[in-house]
Tab-separated table of C-alpha atoms in Angstrom:
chain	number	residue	atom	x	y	z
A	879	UNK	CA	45.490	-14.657	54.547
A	880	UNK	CA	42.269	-15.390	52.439
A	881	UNK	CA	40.929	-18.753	52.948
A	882	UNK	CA	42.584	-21.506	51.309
A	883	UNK	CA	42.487	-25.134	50.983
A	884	UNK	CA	45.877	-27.426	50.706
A	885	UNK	CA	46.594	-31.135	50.134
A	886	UNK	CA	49.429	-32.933	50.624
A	887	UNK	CA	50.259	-36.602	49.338
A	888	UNK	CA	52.093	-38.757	51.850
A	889	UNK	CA	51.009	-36.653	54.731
A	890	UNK	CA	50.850	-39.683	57.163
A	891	UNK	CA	54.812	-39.468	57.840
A	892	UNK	CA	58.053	-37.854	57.434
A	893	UNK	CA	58.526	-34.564	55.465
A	894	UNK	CA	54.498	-35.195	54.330
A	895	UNK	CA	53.182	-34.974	57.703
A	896	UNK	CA	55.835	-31.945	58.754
A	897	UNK	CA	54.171	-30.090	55.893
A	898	UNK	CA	50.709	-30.854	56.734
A	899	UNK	CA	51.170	-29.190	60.295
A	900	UNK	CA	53.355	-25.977	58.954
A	901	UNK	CA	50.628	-25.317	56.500
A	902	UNK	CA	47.320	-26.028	59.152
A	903	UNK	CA	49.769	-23.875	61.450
A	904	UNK	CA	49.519	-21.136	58.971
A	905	UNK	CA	46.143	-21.323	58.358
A	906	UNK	CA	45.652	-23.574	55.654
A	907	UNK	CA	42.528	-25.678	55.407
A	908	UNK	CA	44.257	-29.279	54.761
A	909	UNK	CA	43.249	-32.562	53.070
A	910	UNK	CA	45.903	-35.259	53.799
A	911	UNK	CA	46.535	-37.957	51.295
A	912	UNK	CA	48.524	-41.234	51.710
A	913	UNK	CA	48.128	-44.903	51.141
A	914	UNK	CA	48.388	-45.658	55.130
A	915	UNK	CA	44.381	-45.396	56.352
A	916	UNK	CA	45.536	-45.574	59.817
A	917	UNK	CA	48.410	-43.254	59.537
A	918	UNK	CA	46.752	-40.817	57.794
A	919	UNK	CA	43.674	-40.536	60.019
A	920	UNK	CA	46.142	-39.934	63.099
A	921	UNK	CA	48.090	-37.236	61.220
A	922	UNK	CA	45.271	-35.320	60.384
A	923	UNK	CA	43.759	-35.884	64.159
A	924	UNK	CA	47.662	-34.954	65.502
A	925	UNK	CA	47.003	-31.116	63.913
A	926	UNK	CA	44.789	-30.212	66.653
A	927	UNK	CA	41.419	-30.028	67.187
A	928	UNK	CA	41.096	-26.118	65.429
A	929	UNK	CA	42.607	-27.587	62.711
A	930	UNK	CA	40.513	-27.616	59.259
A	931	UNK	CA	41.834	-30.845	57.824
A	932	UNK	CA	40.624	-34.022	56.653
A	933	UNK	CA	42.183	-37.529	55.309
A	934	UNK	CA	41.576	-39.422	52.777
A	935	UNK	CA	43.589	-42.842	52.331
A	936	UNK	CA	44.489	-43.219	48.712
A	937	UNK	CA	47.125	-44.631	45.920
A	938	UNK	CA	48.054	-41.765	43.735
A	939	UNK	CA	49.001	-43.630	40.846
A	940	UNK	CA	45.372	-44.720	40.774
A	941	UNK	CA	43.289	-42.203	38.655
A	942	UNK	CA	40.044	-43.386	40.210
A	943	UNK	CA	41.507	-42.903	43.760
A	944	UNK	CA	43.458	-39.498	43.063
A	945	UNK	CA	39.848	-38.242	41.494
A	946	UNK	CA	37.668	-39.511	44.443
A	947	UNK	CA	40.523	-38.306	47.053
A	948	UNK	CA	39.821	-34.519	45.580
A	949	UNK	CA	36.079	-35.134	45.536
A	950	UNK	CA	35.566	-36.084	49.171
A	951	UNK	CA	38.260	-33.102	50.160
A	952	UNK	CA	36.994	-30.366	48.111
A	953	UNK	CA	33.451	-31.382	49.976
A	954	UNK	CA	34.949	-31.169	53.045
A	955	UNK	CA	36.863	-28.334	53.003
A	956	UNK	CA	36.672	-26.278	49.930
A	957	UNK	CA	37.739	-26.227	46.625
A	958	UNK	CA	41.852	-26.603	47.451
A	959	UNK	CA	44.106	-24.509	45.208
A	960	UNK	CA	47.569	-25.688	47.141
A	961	UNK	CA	49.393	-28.939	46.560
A	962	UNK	CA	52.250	-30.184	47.446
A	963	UNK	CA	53.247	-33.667	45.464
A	964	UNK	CA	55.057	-35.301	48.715
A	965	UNK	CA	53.746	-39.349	48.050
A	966	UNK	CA	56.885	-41.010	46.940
A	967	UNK	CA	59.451	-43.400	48.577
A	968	UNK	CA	63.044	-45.406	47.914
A	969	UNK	CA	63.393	-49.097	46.534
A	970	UNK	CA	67.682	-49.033	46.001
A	971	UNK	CA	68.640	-51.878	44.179
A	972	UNK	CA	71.818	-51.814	42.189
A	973	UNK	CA	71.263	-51.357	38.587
A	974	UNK	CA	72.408	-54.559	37.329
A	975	UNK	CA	69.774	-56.273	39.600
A	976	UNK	CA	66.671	-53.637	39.552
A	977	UNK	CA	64.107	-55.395	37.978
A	978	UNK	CA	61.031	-53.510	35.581
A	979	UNK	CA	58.731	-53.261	38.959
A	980	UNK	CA	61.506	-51.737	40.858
A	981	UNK	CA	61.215	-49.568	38.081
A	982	UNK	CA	57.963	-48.654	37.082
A	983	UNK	CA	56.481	-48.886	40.760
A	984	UNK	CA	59.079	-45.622	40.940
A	985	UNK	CA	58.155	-43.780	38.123
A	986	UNK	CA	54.256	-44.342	39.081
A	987	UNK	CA	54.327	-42.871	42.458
A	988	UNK	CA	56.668	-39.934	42.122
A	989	UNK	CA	56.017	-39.283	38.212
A	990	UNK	CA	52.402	-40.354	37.103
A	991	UNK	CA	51.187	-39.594	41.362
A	992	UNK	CA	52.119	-35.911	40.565
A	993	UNK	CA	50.547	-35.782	37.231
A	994	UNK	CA	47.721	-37.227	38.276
A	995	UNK	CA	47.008	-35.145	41.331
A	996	UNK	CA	47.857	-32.071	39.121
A	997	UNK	CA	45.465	-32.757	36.964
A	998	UNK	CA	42.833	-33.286	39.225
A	999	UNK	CA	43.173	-30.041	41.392
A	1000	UNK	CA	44.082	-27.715	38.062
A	1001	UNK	CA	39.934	-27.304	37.415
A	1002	UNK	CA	39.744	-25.980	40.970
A	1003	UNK	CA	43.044	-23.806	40.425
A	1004	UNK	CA	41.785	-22.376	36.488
A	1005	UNK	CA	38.845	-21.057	38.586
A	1006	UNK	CA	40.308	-19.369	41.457
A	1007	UNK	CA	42.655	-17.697	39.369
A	1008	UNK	CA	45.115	-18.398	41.861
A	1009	UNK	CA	47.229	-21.811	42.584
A	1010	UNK	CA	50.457	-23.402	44.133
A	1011	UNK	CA	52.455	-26.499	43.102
A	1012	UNK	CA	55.030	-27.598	44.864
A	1013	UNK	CA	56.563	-31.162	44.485
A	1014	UNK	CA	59.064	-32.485	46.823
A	1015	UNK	CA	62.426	-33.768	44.959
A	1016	UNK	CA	65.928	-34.425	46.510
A	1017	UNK	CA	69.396	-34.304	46.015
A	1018	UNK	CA	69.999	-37.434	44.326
A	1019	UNK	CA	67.792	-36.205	41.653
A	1020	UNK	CA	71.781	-35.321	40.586
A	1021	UNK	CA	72.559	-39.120	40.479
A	1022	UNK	CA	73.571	-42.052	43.138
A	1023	UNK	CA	74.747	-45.098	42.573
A	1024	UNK	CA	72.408	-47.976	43.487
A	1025	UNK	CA	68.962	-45.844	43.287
A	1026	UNK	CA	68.431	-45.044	39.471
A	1027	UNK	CA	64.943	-45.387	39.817
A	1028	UNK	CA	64.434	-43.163	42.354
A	1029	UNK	CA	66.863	-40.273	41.042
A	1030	UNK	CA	65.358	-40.424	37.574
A	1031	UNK	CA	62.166	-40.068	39.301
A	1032	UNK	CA	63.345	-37.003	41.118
A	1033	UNK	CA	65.124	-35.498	38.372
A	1034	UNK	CA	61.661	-36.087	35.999
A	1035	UNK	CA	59.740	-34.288	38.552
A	1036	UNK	CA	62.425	-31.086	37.686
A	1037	UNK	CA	61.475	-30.835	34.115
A	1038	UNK	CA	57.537	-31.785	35.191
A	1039	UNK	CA	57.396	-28.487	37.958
A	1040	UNK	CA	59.201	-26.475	35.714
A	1041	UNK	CA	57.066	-27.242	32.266
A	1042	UNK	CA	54.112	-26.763	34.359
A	1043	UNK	CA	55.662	-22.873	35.704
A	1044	UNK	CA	55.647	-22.053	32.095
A	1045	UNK	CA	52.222	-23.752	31.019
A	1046	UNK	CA	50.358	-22.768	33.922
A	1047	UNK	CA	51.623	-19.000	34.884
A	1048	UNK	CA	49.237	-17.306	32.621
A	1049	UNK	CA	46.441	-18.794	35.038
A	1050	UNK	CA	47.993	-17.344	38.012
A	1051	UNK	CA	49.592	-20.791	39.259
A	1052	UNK	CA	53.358	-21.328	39.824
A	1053	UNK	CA	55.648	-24.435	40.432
A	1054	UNK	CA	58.150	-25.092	42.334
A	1055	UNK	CA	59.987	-27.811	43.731
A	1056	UNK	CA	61.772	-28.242	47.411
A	1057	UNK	CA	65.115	-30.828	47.094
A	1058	UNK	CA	65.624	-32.073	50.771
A	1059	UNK	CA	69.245	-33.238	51.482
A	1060	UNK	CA	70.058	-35.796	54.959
A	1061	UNK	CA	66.046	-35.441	56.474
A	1062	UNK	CA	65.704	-37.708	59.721
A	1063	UNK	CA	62.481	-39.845	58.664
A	1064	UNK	CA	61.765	-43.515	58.221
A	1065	UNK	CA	63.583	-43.687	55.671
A	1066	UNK	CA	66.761	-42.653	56.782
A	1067	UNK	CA	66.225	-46.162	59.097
A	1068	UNK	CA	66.482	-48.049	55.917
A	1069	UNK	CA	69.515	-46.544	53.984
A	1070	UNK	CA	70.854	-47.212	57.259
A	1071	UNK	CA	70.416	-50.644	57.360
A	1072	UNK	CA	71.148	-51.019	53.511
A	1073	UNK	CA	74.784	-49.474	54.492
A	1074	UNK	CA	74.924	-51.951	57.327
A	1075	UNK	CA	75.081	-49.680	59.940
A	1076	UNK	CA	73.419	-48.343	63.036
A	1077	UNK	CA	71.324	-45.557	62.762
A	1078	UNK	CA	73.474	-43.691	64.903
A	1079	UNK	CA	76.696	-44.292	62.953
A	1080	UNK	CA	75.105	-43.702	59.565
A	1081	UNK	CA	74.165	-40.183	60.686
A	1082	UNK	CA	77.058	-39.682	62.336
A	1083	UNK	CA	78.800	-40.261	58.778
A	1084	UNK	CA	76.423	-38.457	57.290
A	1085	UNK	CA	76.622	-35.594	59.012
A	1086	UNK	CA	80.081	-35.514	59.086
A	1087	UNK	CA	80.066	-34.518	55.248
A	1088	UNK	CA	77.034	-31.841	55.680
A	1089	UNK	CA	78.737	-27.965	55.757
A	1090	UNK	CA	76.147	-27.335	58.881
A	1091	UNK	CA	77.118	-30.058	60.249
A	1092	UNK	CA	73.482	-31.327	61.337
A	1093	UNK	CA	70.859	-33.618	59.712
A	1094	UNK	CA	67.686	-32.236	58.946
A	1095	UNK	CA	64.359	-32.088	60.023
A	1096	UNK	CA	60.666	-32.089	57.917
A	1097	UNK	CA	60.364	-28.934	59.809
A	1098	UNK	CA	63.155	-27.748	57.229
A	1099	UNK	CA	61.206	-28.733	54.543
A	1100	UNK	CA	58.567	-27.311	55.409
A	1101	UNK	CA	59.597	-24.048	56.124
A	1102	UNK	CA	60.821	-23.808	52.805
A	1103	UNK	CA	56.799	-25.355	51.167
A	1104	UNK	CA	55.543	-22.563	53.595
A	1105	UNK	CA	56.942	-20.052	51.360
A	1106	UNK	CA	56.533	-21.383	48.106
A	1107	UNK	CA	52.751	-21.515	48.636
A	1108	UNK	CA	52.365	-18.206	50.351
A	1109	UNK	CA	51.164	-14.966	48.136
A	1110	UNK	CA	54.889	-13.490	49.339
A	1111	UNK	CA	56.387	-16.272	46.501
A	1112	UNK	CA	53.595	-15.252	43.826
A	1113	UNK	CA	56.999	-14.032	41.484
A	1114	UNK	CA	58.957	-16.976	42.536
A	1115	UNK	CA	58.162	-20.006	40.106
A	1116	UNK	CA	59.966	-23.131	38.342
A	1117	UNK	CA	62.653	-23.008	40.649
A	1118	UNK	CA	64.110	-25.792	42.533
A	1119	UNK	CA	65.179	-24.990	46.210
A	1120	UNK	CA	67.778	-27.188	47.867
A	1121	UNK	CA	67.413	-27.592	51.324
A	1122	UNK	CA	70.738	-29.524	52.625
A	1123	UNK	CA	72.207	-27.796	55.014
A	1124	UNK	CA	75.431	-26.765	52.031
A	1125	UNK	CA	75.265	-30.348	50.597
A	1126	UNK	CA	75.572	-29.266	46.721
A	1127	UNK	CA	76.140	-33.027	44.947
């Protein structure tokens, strides 16, 4: 594999920091982005000490921070031409009470973070001649009661990856998107909680319902990033790849 340079946006946790170490595993200079300074210095440390990597603690909804972020990391490590839009997470509030912040905090992270970081690698990408985008959706972008402001983030990203496989392909850049199903993170702690249940029961329930009949793991995810950014996937563009273990709504 030719030398190459990745970021990935919440790479402190979860899926994020599952893709960070599948992609330094294959060889991948990485630059980790995520709003947690602490978090995201650890993850990068946790990839070993051969690993090429460096983190950079930023908000992408912030232009100033997304465009300093790819400064410091192209300096670092080279000139990246791999991203993966991971930064995002869940506020669910039933519609009738989801106020304009529940909203538009949302829309900034997922939406505006993955425009913005787009925008500021596609230079590097133009001039390589060569580039991956992969953003990472979810089921519900299909619709779920109680988090409208997360699925119609997700399901914007869809039409966002796929414009972009049709914009950008002439440069040699596809887009894709990965659409996790039931992932054990953090997260899955706090839809727990919201459904008044243990963690253990909630998965147990959840699982129940899954055709595998197992939750996933960012490892899953990741896998599936692995091969949208490799050279094996350079035919494979604005597609969106559910990873649920059979879970189709």
């Amino acid at each position: 594999m030719r030398y190459r340079t990745a970021i990935v946006t919440g790479a402190a946790h979860g899926i994020g920091l599952g893709v960070a170490r599948r992609l330094s595993a294959d060889g991948y200079a990485v630059g980790l982005i995520d709003i947690d300074p602490e978090g995201c210095r650890a993850a990068a440390a946790g990839l070993g000490p051969d690993a090429r990597a460096a983190a950079v603690a930023a908000d992408v909804a912030n232009p100033d921070a997304v465009a300093d972020a790819v400064t410091r990391i192209t300096s670092e490590l080279g000139a990246p031409t791999i991203l993966v839009n991971n930064a995002g997470f869940a506020r669910d509030v039933p519609f009738a009470d989801m106020s304009i912040d529940d909203w538009d905090a949302m829309q900034n992270v997922h939406l505006r973070g993955s425009f913005l970081m787009t925008k500021a690698m596609l230079p590097h990408m133009i001039a390589a001649g060569w580039g991956r985008v992969v953003n990472i959706s979810s089921i519900s972008a299909q619709g779920h009661a109680g988090r409208a402001n997360y699925c119609a983030a997700k399901a914007g990203t869809h039409g966002f990856i796929k414009s972009l496989a049709v914009e950008l392909g002439p440069f040699g850049i596809t887009a894709n998107v990965v659409a996790p199903g039931l992932i054990v993170t953090a997260m899955t702690d706090a839809t727990a909680a919201r459904r008044g249940l243990t963690l253990e029961d909630h998965l147990t329930d959840a699982v129940s319902r899954i055709p595998v009949r197992r939750a996933g793991s960012p490892a899953d995810i990741a896998h599936a990033v692995s091969y949208f950014v490799s050279e094996a996937a350079g035919f494979v563009s604005g597609q969106v790849l559910t990873v649920s273990g059979g879970v189709t709504v």
